[in-house]
Amino acid sequence: MRVQVVTVNHGTSAYADLLLRSLIAHHRLSPDLSILLLDNDSGDVERLDWAKGFGVEIRPSGYSLEAAVTTHGEILRDAVLAEPDCDAYLFVDSDVCFTTGDTIGTMAAELAADPTLFAVEAGWAHEDGKLFQHSALTGTSRIRESVRFEGADWCDPYEFDIGYGDRVHPFCALVRNDAPFRTTVTELGLSPALTYCVRGALFFDTLGLLTQIMKTHGRTWRRSSKSVIHFGNASWQSTPEDGKAARRDALLHTYRQFSDQH
């Protein structure tokens, strides 16, 4: 399966450094695995130049850190339209660390084995390996979203009720590149969406609307047998740091030794 990896660096170059080093350490690089990092004018992306020697493509996203709304889904849409020649896209957040061999290959095999799946999502693990159950397949949960108006600071995060809690999460999701997916991306995109109806306001976070549309094609998603470390909320200015940087840097030291030797 030809896999196009897509990640977005939104002022998170130190995390992106770990992502790329850990991905390269745990996967056999080949023409079937392409890696694209799109940078939101982070200002220090040159620290990732080492990755170009491993075939990683780094280019501007066309957006900046000063965008007034979340741009993640729109950047993913642009990447899908610009890079059509693959069997699946691995959307992965910049604050992910791969920890086991051939995680992407396992996810690809799981996706290929079940034609009813449109996506496979990695398990979300903490550094101790304990899995975090970040969302339920059914029911209502709550998410955070924030906006920044022109000339103003980011507002405090606020909450929406999710009308449909089932969605594949873009922190590490392998999505099949087929006609229903491409039509959805072309016509509607992958950004958050909000609908109004007699049942109230229904909010769909990034890839949330895609998940619901795939149901109309009899398609679903599953969690992979493989997991990755996901620090979470690395680009949120108002999120407490809670020692994440130190834990990130300890892992980065380990993986830097590997990539520097190769």
GROMACS .gro file of N, CA and C in nm, residues 104-234:
model
  393
  104ILE      N    1   0.306   0.185   1.074
  104ILE     CA    2   0.228   0.223   0.957
  104ILE      C    3   0.195   0.102   0.872
  105GLY      N    4   0.290   0.010   0.856
  105GLY     CA    5   0.265  -0.112   0.779
  105GLY      C    6   0.155  -0.197   0.840
  106THR      N    7   0.153  -0.205   0.973
  106THR     CA    8   0.047  -0.281   1.041
  106THR      C    9  -0.088  -0.215   1.019
  107MET      N   10  -0.093  -0.083   1.032
  107MET     CA   11  -0.218  -0.012   1.010
  107MET      C   12  -0.265  -0.029   0.866
  108ALA      N   13  -0.171  -0.028   0.772
  108ALA     CA   14  -0.207  -0.046   0.631
  108ALA      C   15  -0.265  -0.186   0.607
  109ALA      N   16  -0.205  -0.287   0.669
  109ALA     CA   17  -0.256  -0.424   0.655
  109ALA      C   18  -0.396  -0.436   0.715
  110GLU      N   19  -0.419  -0.371   0.826
  110GLU     CA   20  -0.551  -0.374   0.889
  110GLU      C   21  -0.655  -0.306   0.801
  111LEU      N   22  -0.618  -0.195   0.740
  111LEU     CA   23  -0.710  -0.125   0.650
  111LEU      C   24  -0.740  -0.207   0.526
  112ALA      N   25  -0.636  -0.267   0.468
  112ALA     CA   26  -0.654  -0.344   0.345
  112ALA      C   27  -0.736  -0.471   0.368
  113ALA      N   28  -0.731  -0.525   0.489
  113ALA     CA   29  -0.798  -0.653   0.518
  113ALA      C   30  -0.949  -0.641   0.531
  114ASP      N   31  -1.000  -0.520   0.548
  114ASP     CA   32  -1.144  -0.503   0.572
  114ASP      C   33  -1.198  -0.394   0.480
  115PRO      N   34  -1.266  -0.430   0.373
  115PRO     CA   35  -1.315  -0.329   0.278
  115PRO      C   36  -1.425  -0.240   0.334
  116THR      N   37  -1.481  -0.275   0.450
  116THR     CA   38  -1.584  -0.189   0.511
  116THR      C   39  -1.522  -0.071   0.586
  117LEU      N   40  -1.390  -0.072   0.604
  117LEU     CA   41  -1.323   0.036   0.676
  117LEU      C   42  -1.284   0.148   0.581
  118PHE      N   43  -1.302   0.272   0.625
  118PHE     CA   44  -1.245   0.384   0.552
  118PHE      C   45  -1.120   0.435   0.622
  119ALA      N   46  -1.100   0.394   0.749
  119ALA     CA   47  -0.984   0.443   0.823
  119ALA      C   48  -0.949   0.349   0.937
  120VAL      N   49  -0.823   0.355   0.976
  120VAL     CA   50  -0.771   0.287   1.095
  120VAL      C   51  -0.698   0.392   1.177
  121GLU      N   52  -0.730   0.396   1.305
  121GLU     CA   53  -0.671   0.494   1.396
  121GLU      C   54  -0.579   0.423   1.495
  122ALA      N   55  -0.459   0.475   1.515
  122ALA     CA   56  -0.367   0.418   1.614
  122ALA      C   57  -0.422   0.438   1.755
  123GLY      N   58  -0.380   0.352   1.846
  123GLY     CA   59  -0.411   0.375   1.986
  123GLY      C   60  -0.335   0.496   2.038
  124TRP      N   61  -0.398   0.570   2.126
  124TRP     CA   62  -0.338   0.690   2.185
  124TRP      C   63  -0.276   0.649   2.318
  125ALA      N   64  -0.144   0.647   2.325
  125ALA     CA   65  -0.074   0.600   2.445
  125ALA      C   66   0.000   0.714   2.513
  126HIS      N   67   0.007   0.704   2.645
  126HIS     CA   68   0.095   0.791   2.722
  126HIS      C   69   0.236   0.732   2.721
  127GLU      N   70   0.331   0.806   2.778
  127GLU     CA   71   0.469   0.759   2.776
  127GLU      C   72   0.487   0.626   2.849
  128ASP      N   73   0.400   0.597   2.946
  128ASP     CA   74   0.410   0.470   3.018
  128ASP      C   75   0.343   0.355   2.943
  129GLY      N   76   0.291   0.382   2.823
  129GLY     CA   77   0.228   0.280   2.743
  129GLY      C   78   0.080   0.260   2.769
  130LYS      N   79   0.026   0.326   2.872
  130LYS     CA   80  -0.116   0.313   2.904
  130LYS      C   81  -0.200   0.385   2.799
  131LEU      N   82  -0.301   0.315   2.748
  131LEU     CA   83  -0.385   0.374   2.644
  131LEU      C   84  -0.486   0.470   2.704
  132PHE      N   85  -0.507   0.578   2.632
  132PHE     CA   86  -0.604   0.680   2.669
  132PHE      C   87  -0.726   0.665   2.580
  133GLN      N   88  -0.842   0.643   2.640
  133GLN     CA   89  -0.965   0.630   2.562
  133GLN      C   90  -1.021   0.770   2.539
  134HIS      N   91  -0.980   0.830   2.427
  134HIS     CA   92  -1.009   0.972   2.405
  134HIS      C   93  -1.149   0.998   2.353
  135SER      N   94  -1.216   0.897   2.299
  135SER     CA   95  -1.351   0.921   2.248
  135SER      C   96  -1.426   0.789   2.245
  136ALA      N   97  -1.555   0.798   2.258
  136ALA     CA   98  -1.640   0.679   2.252
  136ALA      C   99  -1.695   0.664   2.111
  137LEU      N  100  -1.726   0.540   2.074
  137LEU     CA  101  -1.782   0.517   1.941
  137LEU      C  102  -1.924   0.571   1.930
  138THR      N  103  -1.994   0.579   2.041
  138THR     CA  104  -2.130   0.630   2.040
  138THR      C  105  -2.147   0.726   2.157
  139GLY      N  106  -2.257   0.798   2.157
  139GLY     CA  107  -2.287   0.886   2.267
  139GLY      C  108  -2.240   1.028   2.242
  140THR      N  109  -2.253   1.109   2.344
  140THR     CA  110  -2.219   1.250   2.335
  140THR      C  111  -2.100   1.279   2.425
  141SER      N  112  -2.003   1.349   2.372
  141SER     CA  113  -1.887   1.391   2.451
  141SER      C  114  -1.869   1.539   2.430
  142ARG      N  115  -1.765   1.594   2.486
  142ARG     CA  116  -1.742   1.738   2.474
  142ARG      C  117  -1.601   1.761   2.421
  143ILE      N  118  -1.584   1.863   2.339
  143ILE     CA  119  -1.453   1.896   2.284
  143ILE      C  120  -1.426   2.044   2.308
  144ARG      N  121  -1.301   2.083   2.285
  144ARG     CA  122  -1.262   2.223   2.300
  144ARG      C  123  -1.231   2.281   2.162
  145GLU      N  124  -1.268   2.404   2.145
  145GLU     CA  125  -1.235   2.475   2.021
  145GLU      C  126  -1.212   2.621   2.059
  146SER      N  127  -1.129   2.688   1.983
  146SER     CA  128  -1.097   2.827   2.016
  146SER      C  129  -1.084   2.907   1.888
  147VAL      N  130  -1.112   3.035   1.898
  147VAL     CA  131  -1.096   3.126   1.785
  147VAL      C  132  -1.017   3.247   1.830
  148ARG      N  133  -0.958   3.315   1.736
  148ARG     CA  134  -0.886   3.439   1.764
  148ARG      C  135  -0.929   3.542   1.661
  149PHE      N  136  -0.991   3.647   1.707
  149PHE     CA  137  -1.037   3.751   1.618
  149PHE      C  138  -0.920   3.843   1.581
  150GLU      N  139  -0.929   3.903   1.464
  150GLU     CA  140  -0.820   3.986   1.414
  150GLU      C  141  -0.787   4.096   1.514
  151GLY      N  142  -0.659   4.107   1.546
  151GLY     CA  143  -0.615   4.210   1.639
  151GLY      C  144  -0.635   4.178   1.785
  152ALA      N  145  -0.681   4.056   1.815
  152ALA     CA  146  -0.708   4.019   1.953
  152ALA      C  147  -0.634   3.891   1.988
  153ASP      N  148  -0.629   3.860   2.117
  153ASP     CA  149  -0.567   3.738   2.161
  153ASP      C  150  -0.662   3.621   2.141
  154TRP      N  151  -0.606   3.499   2.151
  154TRP     CA  152  -0.692   3.381   2.149
  154TRP      C  153  -0.788   3.387   2.267
  155CYS      N  154  -0.912   3.350   2.244
  155CYS     CA  155  -1.007   3.345   2.354
  155CYS      C  156  -0.982   3.218   2.435
  156ASP      N  157  -1.042   3.214   2.553
  156ASP     CA  158  -1.034   3.091   2.631
  156ASP      C  159  -1.107   2.980   2.556
  157PRO      N  160  -1.056   2.856   2.565
  157PRO     CA  161  -1.127   2.746   2.500
  157PRO      C  162  -1.271   2.736   2.552
  158TYR      N  163  -1.362   2.705   2.463
  158TYR     CA  164  -1.499   2.685   2.505
  158TYR      C  165  -1.548   2.552   2.450
  159GLU      N  166  -1.662   2.509   2.494
  159GLU     CA  167  -1.706   2.373   2.468
  159GLU      C  168  -1.832   2.370   2.383
  160PHE      N  169  -1.839   2.269   2.297
  160PHE     CA  170  -1.960   2.238   2.221
  160PHE      C  171  -2.006   2.097   2.260
  161ASP      N  172  -2.134   2.076   2.257
  161ASP     CA  173  -2.183   1.938   2.261
  161ASP      C  174  -2.164   1.879   2.123
  162ILE      N  175  -2.110   1.759   2.118
  162ILE     CA  176  -2.097   1.690   1.990
  162ILE      C  177  -2.223   1.607   1.969
  163GLY      N  178  -2.293   1.635   1.861
  163GLY     CA  179  -2.415   1.559   1.835
  163GLY      C  180  -2.385   1.413   1.804
  164TYR      N  181  -2.271   1.388   1.739
  164TYR     CA  182  -2.232   1.252   1.706
  164TYR      C  183  -2.088   1.235   1.754
  165GLY      N  184  -2.070   1.160   1.863
  165GLY     CA  185  -1.938   1.145   1.923
  165GLY      C  186  -1.845   1.058   1.843
  166ASP      N  187  -1.897   0.983   1.748
  166ASP     CA  188  -1.815   0.891   1.670
  166ASP      C  189  -1.740   0.967   1.561
  167ARG      N  190  -1.608   0.969   1.571
  167ARG     CA  191  -1.527   1.025   1.463
  167ARG      C  192  -1.388   0.964   1.471
  168VAL      N  193  -1.325   0.949   1.356
  168VAL     CA  194  -1.186   0.910   1.355
  168VAL      C  195  -1.103   1.034   1.388
  169HIS      N  196  -1.006   1.020   1.476
  169HIS     CA  197  -0.928   1.134   1.526
  169HIS      C  198  -0.803   1.151   1.439
  170PRO      N  199  -0.772   1.273   1.397
  170PRO     CA  200  -0.660   1.294   1.305
  170PRO      C  201  -0.522   1.291   1.371
  171PHE      N  202  -0.511   1.254   1.500
  171PHE     CA  203  -0.379   1.254   1.561
  171PHE      C  204  -0.289   1.147   1.499
  172CYS      N  205  -0.349   1.035   1.455
  172CYS     CA  206  -0.273   0.932   1.383
  172CYS      C  207  -0.373   0.838   1.317
  173ALA      N  208  -0.422   0.878   1.200
  173ALA     CA  209  -0.527   0.804   1.131
  173ALA      C  210  -0.486   0.775   0.988
  174LEU      N  211  -0.498   0.650   0.949
  174LEU     CA  212  -0.470   0.608   0.812
  174LEU      C  213  -0.604   0.600   0.739
  175VAL      N  214  -0.621   0.682   0.635
  175VAL     CA  215  -0.749   0.697   0.567
  175VAL      C  216  -0.735   0.649   0.422
  176ARG      N  217  -0.827   0.563   0.381
  176ARG     CA  218  -0.824   0.508   0.246
  176ARG      C  219  -0.850   0.617   0.142
  177ASN      N  220  -0.770   0.620   0.038
  177ASN     CA  221  -0.784   0.720  -0.068
  177ASN      C  222  -0.868   0.662  -0.181
  178ASP      N  223  -0.998   0.673  -0.169
  178ASP     CA  224  -1.087   0.621  -0.272
  178ASP      C  225  -1.186   0.729  -0.313
  179ALA      N  226  -1.280   0.693  -0.401
  179ALA     CA  227  -1.370   0.793  -0.459
  179ALA      C  228  -1.458   0.863  -0.355
  180PRO      N  229  -1.523   0.792  -0.261
  180PRO     CA  230  -1.605   0.864  -0.162
  180PRO      C  231  -1.522   0.961  -0.078
  181PHE      N  232  -1.402   0.919  -0.041
  181PHE     CA  233  -1.316   1.008   0.038
  181PHE      C  234  -1.278   1.132  -0.042
  182ARG      N  235  -1.234   1.113  -0.167
  182ARG     CA  236  -1.188   1.227  -0.245
  182ARG      C  237  -1.303   1.323  -0.276
  183THR      N  238  -1.421   1.268  -0.301
  183THR     CA  239  -1.536   1.356  -0.327
  183THR      C  240  -1.569   1.438  -0.204
  184THR      N  241  -1.566   1.375  -0.087
  184THR     CA  242  -1.592   1.447   0.038
  184THR      C  243  -1.490   1.557   0.059
  185VAL      N  244  -1.363   1.525   0.038
  185VAL     CA  245  -1.256   1.623   0.056
  185VAL      C  246  -1.273   1.739  -0.041
  186THR      N  247  -1.302   1.708  -0.166
  186THR     CA  248  -1.315   1.812  -0.268
  186THR      C  249  -1.433   1.904  -0.240
  187GLU      N  250  -1.548   1.846  -0.208
  187GLU     CA  251  -1.671   1.924  -0.197
  187GLU      C  252  -1.690   1.987  -0.059
  188LEU      N  253  -1.648   1.918   0.048
  188LEU     CA  254  -1.676   1.966   0.183
  188LEU      C  255  -1.551   1.994   0.265
  189GLY      N  256  -1.442   1.927   0.235
  189GLY     CA  257  -1.318   1.949   0.310
  189GLY      C  258  -1.313   1.865   0.437
  190LEU      N  259  -1.214   1.893   0.521
  190LEU     CA  260  -1.189   1.815   0.642
  190LEU      C  261  -1.190   1.901   0.767
  191SER      N  262  -1.231   2.026   0.754
  191SER     CA  263  -1.233   2.119   0.868
  191SER      C  264  -1.352   2.092   0.959
  192PRO      N  265  -1.348   2.147   1.082
  192PRO     CA  266  -1.465   2.138   1.169
  192PRO      C  267  -1.589   2.195   1.101
  193ALA      N  268  -1.704   2.141   1.139
  193ALA     CA  269  -1.831   2.187   1.081
  193ALA      C  270  -1.935   2.196   1.192
  194LEU      N  271  -2.028   2.290   1.174
  194LEU     CA  272  -2.134   2.312   1.271
  194LEU      C  273  -2.266   2.320   1.197
  195THR      N  274  -2.362   2.241   1.240
  195THR     CA  275  -2.495   2.245   1.179
  195THR      C  276  -2.598   2.290   1.283
  196TYR      N  277  -2.706   2.352   1.235
  196TYR     CA  278  -2.814   2.396   1.322
  196TYR      C  279  -2.941   2.325   1.278
  197CYS      N  280  -3.014   2.270   1.374
  197CYS     CA  281  -3.139   2.203   1.343
  197CYS      C  282  -3.224   2.198   1.470
  198VAL      N  283  -3.342   2.135   1.462
  198VAL     CA  284  -3.432   2.131   1.577
  198VAL      C  285  -3.372   2.052   1.692
  199ARG      N  286  -3.272   1.968   1.665
  199ARG     CA  287  -3.205   1.893   1.772
  199ARG      C  288  -3.099   1.976   1.840
  200GLY      N  289  -3.078   2.099   1.794
  200GLY     CA  290  -2.976   2.185   1.850
  200GLY      C  291  -2.856   2.195   1.758
  201ALA      N  292  -2.754   2.265   1.804
  201ALA     CA  293  -2.632   2.282   1.725
  201ALA      C  294  -2.546   2.157   1.739
  202LEU      N  295  -2.511   2.099   1.625
  202LEU     CA  296  -2.428   1.979   1.623
  202LEU      C  297  -2.291   2.016   1.569
  203PHE      N  298  -2.186   1.986   1.647
  203PHE     CA  299  -2.050   2.021   1.609
  203PHE      C  300  -1.973   1.896   1.568
  204PHE      N  301  -1.901   1.905   1.457
  204PHE     CA  302  -1.816   1.797   1.409
  204PHE      C  303  -1.673   1.849   1.404
  205ASP      N  304  -1.584   1.792   1.485
  205ASP     CA  305  -1.445   1.836   1.485
  205ASP      C  306  -1.375   1.784   1.359
  206THR      N  307  -1.246   1.820   1.343
  206THR     CA  308  -1.169   1.780   1.225
  206THR      C  309  -1.186   1.630   1.197
  207LEU      N  310  -1.223   1.596   1.074
  207LEU     CA  311  -1.256   1.461   1.026
  207LEU      C  312  -1.390   1.409   1.080
  208GLY      N  313  -1.458   1.487   1.162
  208GLY     CA  314  -1.586   1.442   1.217
  208GLY      C  315  -1.695   1.429   1.113
  209LEU      N  316  -1.707   1.530   1.026
  209LEU     CA  317  -1.808   1.524   0.921
  209LEU      C  318  -1.775   1.411   0.822
  210LEU      N  319  -1.646   1.394   0.792
  210LEU     CA  320  -1.604   1.283   0.705
  210LEU      C  321  -1.651   1.150   0.762
  211THR      N  322  -1.635   1.131   0.893
  211THR     CA  323  -1.677   1.005   0.956
  211THR      C  324  -1.824   0.978   0.933
  212GLN      N  325  -1.907   1.082   0.946
  212GLN     CA  326  -2.051   1.064   0.929
  212GLN      C  327  -2.086   1.037   0.783
  213ILE      N  328  -2.019   1.105   0.691
  213ILE     CA  329  -2.047   1.084   0.548
  213ILE      C  330  -2.010   0.942   0.507
  214MET      N  331  -1.901   0.890   0.560
  214MET     CA  332  -1.861   0.753   0.525
  214MET      C  333  -1.967   0.651   0.568
  215LYS      N  334  -2.043   0.682   0.674
  215LYS     CA  335  -2.151   0.592   0.715
  215LYS      C  336  -2.256   0.577   0.606
  216THR      N  337  -2.276   0.682   0.525
  216THR     CA  338  -2.374   0.673   0.418
  216THR      C  339  -2.327   0.579   0.308
  217HIS      N  340  -2.199   0.543   0.310
  217HIS     CA  341  -2.143   0.445   0.216
  217HIS      C  342  -2.123   0.309   0.281
  218GLY      N  343  -2.178   0.293   0.402
  218GLY     CA  344  -2.163   0.167   0.474
  218GLY      C  345  -2.023   0.145   0.525
  219ARG      N  346  -1.951   0.252   0.551
  219ARG     CA  347  -1.809   0.243   0.590
  219ARG      C  348  -1.790   0.292   0.733
  220THR      N  349  -1.695   0.231   0.801
  220THR     CA  350  -1.667   0.268   0.939
  220THR      C  351  -1.516   0.274   0.959
  221TRP      N  352  -1.473   0.281   1.085
  221TRP     CA  353  -1.331   0.283   1.117
  221TRP      C  354  -1.308   0.197   1.240
  222ARG      N  355  -1.182   0.164   1.265
  222ARG     CA  356  -1.148   0.085   1.383
  222ARG      C  357  -1.016   0.134   1.440
  223ARG      N  358  -0.990   0.094   1.563
  223ARG     CA  359  -0.861   0.124   1.624
  223ARG      C  360  -0.762   0.014   1.591
  224SER      N  361  -0.640   0.053   1.569
  224SER     CA  362  -0.534  -0.040   1.532
  224SER      C  363  -0.484  -0.117   1.653
  225SER      N  364  -0.418  -0.228   1.625
  225SER     CA  365  -0.349  -0.302   1.731
  225SER      C  366  -0.221  -0.230   1.773
  226LYS      N  367  -0.178  -0.132   1.694
  226LYS     CA  368  -0.059  -0.054   1.724
  226LYS      C  369  -0.098   0.078   1.790
  227SER      N  370  -0.011   0.127   1.876
  227SER     CA  371  -0.035   0.255   1.941
  227SER      C  372   0.088   0.345   1.926
  228VAL      N  373   0.068   0.473   1.947
  228VAL     CA  374   0.174   0.573   1.943
  228VAL      C  375   0.159   0.663   2.065
  229ILE      N  376   0.268   0.723   2.107
  229ILE     CA  377   0.260   0.827   2.209
  229ILE      C  378   0.205   0.954   2.146
  230HIS      N  379   0.107   1.011   2.212
  230HIS     CA  380   0.051   1.139   2.166
  230HIS      C  381   0.050   1.234   2.285
  231PHE      N  382   0.131   1.340   2.277
  231PHE     CA  383   0.138   1.434   2.388
  231PHE      C  384   0.009   1.513   2.401
  232GLY      N  385  -0.047   1.558   2.289
  232GLY     CA  386  -0.176   1.627   2.290
  232GLY      C  387  -0.166   1.776   2.319
  233ASN      N  388  -0.237   1.854   2.239
  233ASN     CA  389  -0.251   1.999   2.262
  233ASN      C  390  -0.118   2.073   2.265
  234ALA      N  391  -0.020   2.027   2.189
  234ALA     CA  392   0.112   2.091   2.193
  234ALA      C  393   0.109   2.233   2.138
   0.00000   0.00000   0.00000
